[in-house]
Amino acid sequence: MDLLQKIAPLFAGWNETLIWSVLQGHMGYAIADNEEVPTAAQLVLGDFCFLAGQPSVPFAAGAAAREIVLQDESWSDAIERAWGSLVQRKLRYAIKKEPDVFSRETLEGYIEALPKEYELRLFDRAICEQTVREDWSRDFCACFSGFDDFLARGFGVAALHNGRLVSGASSYCVYDGGVEIEIDTAPDERRRGLALACGARFILEALDRGLYPSWDAYDLRSVLLSEKLGYHVDHPYVIYIRR
């Protein structure tokens, strides 16, 4: 039995697509306190690590990503004792996974409302190369091993202005039957409906490919955007962000 099989029971019932992505072997990696008989483990993917099992300060001190997600509040004391003032506690918002909730007519309306000076295009290699030029867009392809891997297993929708990438929605990660949405806009191009149009086009593309477009909200602004697109909030949950 390999490590992923051994630690999978520790994460049972955790309805998080990044966890599924690692456990299903698509991307990311796992760390356990004991590889033979694990009692605690973390799954690491991109900027996130997910801690499960029996909390301990030494294991919490090894959190291997910037955003530390807890299985439950029993981990909070271990994280705070291990990291002290080097972590900040905040809330994220889980979004319900409802496969039949989207209105194609509504989503197409958001796309049609895109200001005429902008163009929507699926990611190609040239757009992928633009993603690493500015901080706001670096996460669009970051979890894949390279641009070729992203184009083979993921996809994205870009809003372009005079050829410049100014907003986008992409697959942050992939899992069996779905993708996790990464969506963002250049700071100087926000509040123009670009993220809404990109998100709508991404959702339609995912559905046309037979994939579920999963969403998890960083803050309440992300919740509001998700609700416009048809999602419903499930519950807030605690994370710690390393400074």
Short mmCIF file of C-alpha atoms in Angstrom, two decimals:
data_model
loop_
_atom_site.label_atom_id
_atom_site.label_comp_id
_atom_site.label_asym_id
_atom_site.label_seq_id
_atom_site.Cartn_x
_atom_site.Cartn_y
_atom_site.Cartn_z
CA MET A 1 0.00 0.00 0.00
CA ASP A 2 1.48 3.37 -0.98
CA LEU A 3 1.47 6.47 1.23
CA LEU A 4 -1.59 8.07 -0.39
CA GLN A 5 -3.64 4.96 0.27
CA LYS A 6 -2.47 4.84 3.88
CA ILE A 7 -3.34 8.45 4.67
CA ALA A 8 -6.58 8.65 2.67
CA PRO A 9 -8.73 7.61 5.70
CA LEU A 10 -7.39 10.62 7.63
CA PHE A 11 -9.00 12.92 5.05
CA ALA A 12 -12.27 10.98 4.69
CA GLY A 13 -15.32 13.21 4.40
CA TRP A 14 -13.33 16.37 3.66
CA ASN A 15 -15.17 17.77 0.65
CA GLU A 16 -12.26 19.68 -0.88
CA THR A 17 -11.17 19.26 -4.49
CA LEU A 18 -7.50 20.05 -3.86
CA ILE A 19 -7.44 17.11 -1.45
CA TRP A 20 -9.03 14.90 -4.08
CA SER A 21 -6.48 16.06 -6.64
CA VAL A 22 -3.55 14.93 -4.46
CA LEU A 23 -5.12 11.69 -3.23
CA GLN A 24 -6.08 10.74 -6.78
CA GLY A 25 -2.47 11.27 -7.89
CA HIS A 26 -3.04 14.17 -10.28
CA MET A 27 -0.72 16.73 -8.66
CA GLY A 28 0.78 17.86 -5.36
CA TYR A 29 2.32 15.61 -2.72
CA ALA A 30 1.78 14.18 0.76
CA ILE A 31 3.77 14.20 4.03
CA ALA A 32 3.00 11.90 6.96
CA ASP A 33 4.28 11.77 10.53
CA ASN A 34 5.02 8.06 10.06
CA GLU A 35 5.01 6.52 6.61
CA GLU A 36 4.32 3.02 7.92
CA VAL A 37 1.54 3.84 10.39
CA PRO A 38 0.54 7.49 9.87
CA THR A 39 -1.49 9.27 12.53
CA ALA A 40 -1.20 12.74 10.96
CA ALA A 41 -0.60 13.92 7.42
CA GLN A 42 -0.60 16.94 5.21
CA LEU A 43 -1.42 17.24 1.53
CA VAL A 44 0.38 20.01 -0.33
CA LEU A 45 -0.78 21.58 -3.57
CA GLY A 46 0.22 25.02 -4.80
CA ASP A 47 -0.14 27.61 -2.04
CA PHE A 48 -2.13 25.25 0.21
CA CYS A 49 -1.45 22.49 2.70
CA PHE A 50 -4.21 20.52 4.40
CA LEU A 51 -3.59 19.08 7.87
CA ALA A 52 -5.50 16.03 9.10
CA GLY A 53 -5.27 13.37 11.77
CA GLN A 54 -3.90 13.72 15.30
CA PRO A 55 -2.70 17.30 15.94
CA SER A 56 0.81 17.89 17.24
CA VAL A 57 3.03 20.96 17.46
CA PRO A 58 6.05 19.32 15.74
CA PHE A 59 3.96 18.21 12.78
CA ALA A 60 2.17 21.58 12.55
CA ALA A 61 5.59 23.27 12.49
CA GLY A 62 6.29 21.44 9.22
CA ALA A 63 3.35 22.99 7.36
CA ALA A 64 4.78 23.15 3.87
CA ALA A 65 2.71 25.87 2.18
CA ARG A 66 1.70 29.46 2.79
CA GLU A 67 -2.00 28.79 3.40
CA ILE A 68 -2.60 26.19 6.10
CA VAL A 69 -6.03 24.57 6.06
CA LEU A 70 -7.23 22.68 9.13
CA GLN A 71 -9.34 19.55 9.22
CA ASP A 72 -11.04 21.00 12.31
CA GLU A 73 -10.42 23.40 15.20
CA SER A 74 -8.43 20.76 17.10
CA TRP A 75 -5.44 21.82 14.96
CA SER A 76 -5.64 25.52 15.87
CA ASP A 77 -3.70 25.31 19.11
CA ALA A 78 -0.90 23.30 17.48
CA ILE A 79 -0.61 25.80 14.61
CA GLU A 80 -0.58 28.81 16.92
CA ARG A 81 1.98 27.24 19.24
CA ALA A 82 4.18 26.19 16.33
CA TRP A 83 4.04 29.46 14.35
CA GLY A 84 3.03 32.18 16.83
CA SER A 85 2.96 35.64 15.27
CA LEU A 86 4.20 34.23 11.96
CA VAL A 87 0.67 33.15 11.02
CA GLN A 88 -2.57 35.09 10.63
CA ARG A 89 -5.93 33.44 11.21
CA LYS A 90 -8.68 34.18 8.68
CA LEU A 91 -11.81 32.72 7.12
CA ARG A 92 -12.31 31.25 3.68
CA TYR A 93 -15.69 30.19 2.35
CA ALA A 94 -16.57 26.76 1.03
CA ILE A 95 -18.94 26.86 -1.94
CA LYS A 96 -21.51 24.11 -2.50
CA LYS A 97 -20.87 21.61 -5.27
CA GLU A 98 -24.15 21.56 -7.19
CA PRO A 99 -23.78 20.17 -10.73
CA ASP A 100 -27.17 21.31 -12.05
CA VAL A 101 -27.21 24.85 -10.65
CA PHE A 102 -25.90 26.84 -13.64
CA SER A 103 -28.03 28.85 -16.08
CA ARG A 104 -26.46 28.82 -19.53
CA GLU A 105 -28.60 31.81 -20.53
CA THR A 106 -27.38 33.86 -17.56
CA LEU A 107 -23.74 32.94 -18.16
CA GLU A 108 -23.97 33.76 -21.85
CA GLY A 109 -25.45 37.13 -20.90
CA TYR A 110 -22.40 37.95 -18.78
CA ILE A 111 -20.16 37.07 -21.71
CA GLU A 112 -22.13 39.25 -24.11
CA ALA A 113 -21.92 42.18 -21.66
CA LEU A 114 -18.11 42.20 -21.86
CA PRO A 115 -16.98 45.68 -23.00
CA LYS A 116 -16.21 45.66 -26.70
CA GLU A 117 -12.57 46.66 -26.26
CA TYR A 118 -11.85 43.30 -24.60
CA GLU A 119 -11.52 39.86 -26.21
CA LEU A 120 -12.10 36.48 -24.58
CA ARG A 121 -9.81 33.64 -25.69
CA LEU A 122 -8.91 30.21 -24.42
CA PHE A 123 -5.39 29.96 -23.02
CA ASP A 124 -2.72 29.05 -25.55
CA ARG A 125 1.03 28.95 -24.98
CA ALA A 126 1.45 32.69 -25.61
CA ILE A 127 -1.17 33.50 -22.97
CA CYS A 128 0.40 30.99 -20.56
CA GLU A 129 3.70 32.81 -20.98
CA GLN A 130 2.00 36.10 -20.07
CA THR A 131 0.74 34.65 -16.78
CA VAL A 132 4.21 34.67 -15.21
CA ARG A 133 4.98 38.29 -16.07
CA GLU A 134 2.85 39.87 -13.34
CA ASP A 135 2.19 38.84 -9.74
CA TRP A 136 -1.61 38.92 -10.00
CA SER A 137 -1.67 36.24 -12.72
CA ARG A 138 1.09 33.88 -11.58
CA ASP A 139 -1.25 31.26 -10.11
CA PHE A 140 -3.15 30.59 -13.34
CA CYS A 141 -0.80 27.79 -14.45
CA ALA A 142 1.40 27.45 -11.36
CA CYS A 143 0.27 24.05 -10.08
CA PHE A 144 1.16 22.27 -13.29
CA SER A 145 4.66 21.06 -14.14
CA GLY A 146 4.89 23.50 -17.06
CA PHE A 147 2.87 25.17 -19.79
CA ASP A 148 2.71 22.00 -21.88
CA ASP A 149 1.30 20.12 -18.90
CA PHE A 150 -1.25 22.87 -18.30
CA LEU A 151 -2.41 22.86 -21.91
CA ALA A 152 -2.64 19.06 -21.90
CA ARG A 153 -4.58 18.66 -18.65
CA GLY A 154 -6.04 22.08 -17.84
CA PHE A 155 -7.52 25.06 -19.61
CA GLY A 156 -8.22 28.73 -19.08
CA VAL A 157 -10.16 31.70 -20.40
CA ALA A 158 -8.33 35.00 -20.85
CA ALA A 159 -9.64 38.52 -21.23
CA LEU A 160 -7.24 40.44 -23.44
CA HIS A 161 -6.96 44.17 -24.04
CA ASN A 162 -4.78 45.05 -27.03
CA GLY A 163 -3.17 41.64 -26.64
CA ARG A 164 -2.39 42.06 -22.92
CA LEU A 165 -3.75 39.54 -20.41
CA VAL A 166 -5.89 41.60 -18.02
CA SER A 167 -8.19 38.99 -16.45
CA GLY A 168 -8.68 35.27 -16.51
CA ALA A 169 -10.17 32.10 -15.14
CA SER A 170 -8.18 28.88 -15.22
CA SER A 171 -7.93 25.41 -13.74
CA TYR A 172 -5.90 25.78 -10.56
CA CYS A 173 -5.89 22.00 -10.29
CA VAL A 174 -7.61 18.97 -11.78
CA TYR A 175 -9.30 16.01 -10.14
CA ASP A 176 -11.41 13.11 -11.38
CA GLY A 177 -14.36 14.69 -13.18
CA GLY A 178 -13.60 18.30 -12.43
CA VAL A 179 -11.36 21.34 -12.04
CA GLU A 180 -10.86 23.99 -9.35
CA ILE A 181 -11.30 27.56 -10.60
CA GLU A 182 -8.58 30.19 -10.22
CA ILE A 183 -9.87 33.63 -11.18
CA ASP A 184 -8.29 37.07 -10.98
CA THR A 185 -7.97 40.45 -12.70
CA ALA A 186 -5.14 42.94 -13.05
CA PRO A 187 -5.50 45.63 -10.36
CA ASP A 188 -5.89 48.42 -12.94
CA GLU A 189 -8.68 46.57 -14.78
CA ARG A 190 -11.02 45.62 -11.94
CA ARG A 191 -14.73 46.52 -11.58
CA ARG A 192 -15.38 46.23 -15.33
CA GLY A 193 -17.09 42.85 -15.39
CA LEU A 194 -14.02 41.03 -16.68
CA ALA A 195 -13.84 38.39 -13.96
CA LEU A 196 -17.58 37.79 -14.35
CA ALA A 197 -17.25 37.25 -18.11
CA CYS A 198 -14.16 35.04 -17.75
CA GLY A 199 -15.80 33.00 -15.00
CA ALA A 200 -18.96 32.54 -17.07
CA ARG A 201 -17.00 31.41 -20.13
CA PHE A 202 -14.86 29.08 -18.01
CA ILE A 203 -17.89 27.42 -16.43
CA LEU A 204 -19.51 26.84 -19.83
CA GLU A 205 -16.26 25.42 -21.21
CA ALA A 206 -15.92 23.09 -18.22
CA LEU A 207 -19.50 21.86 -18.55
CA ASP A 208 -19.04 21.32 -22.29
CA ARG A 209 -16.00 19.17 -21.47
CA GLY A 210 -17.98 17.13 -18.97
CA LEU A 211 -16.14 18.63 -15.98
CA TYR A 212 -17.47 20.20 -12.81
CA PRO A 213 -16.04 23.71 -12.16
CA SER A 214 -15.49 23.78 -8.38
CA TRP A 215 -15.14 27.11 -6.56
CA ASP A 216 -13.70 28.01 -3.16
CA ALA A 217 -13.87 31.65 -2.04
CA TYR A 218 -10.92 33.56 -0.59
CA ASP A 219 -13.14 36.34 0.79
CA LEU A 220 -16.65 37.77 0.65
CA ARG A 221 -15.98 39.49 -2.68
CA SER A 222 -15.24 36.08 -4.15
CA VAL A 223 -18.44 34.75 -2.57
CA LEU A 224 -20.47 37.50 -4.27
CA LEU A 225 -18.86 36.79 -7.63
CA SER A 226 -19.56 33.07 -7.27
CA GLU A 227 -23.21 33.75 -6.42
CA LYS A 228 -23.66 35.88 -9.55
CA LEU A 229 -22.42 32.91 -11.55
CA GLY A 230 -24.90 30.54 -9.92
CA TYR A 231 -23.06 29.05 -6.94
CA HIS A 232 -24.27 29.02 -3.33
CA VAL A 233 -22.11 29.45 -0.26
CA ASP A 234 -21.83 26.43 2.02
CA HIS A 235 -19.91 27.48 5.14
CA PRO A 236 -16.92 29.52 6.34
CA TYR A 237 -13.82 27.69 7.55
CA VAL A 238 -10.58 28.62 9.29
CA ILE A 239 -7.21 28.86 7.63
CA TYR A 240 -3.87 30.26 8.76
CA ILE A 241 -1.71 32.31 6.42
CA ARG A 242 2.03 32.33 6.96
CA ARG A 243 3.45 35.85 6.91
#
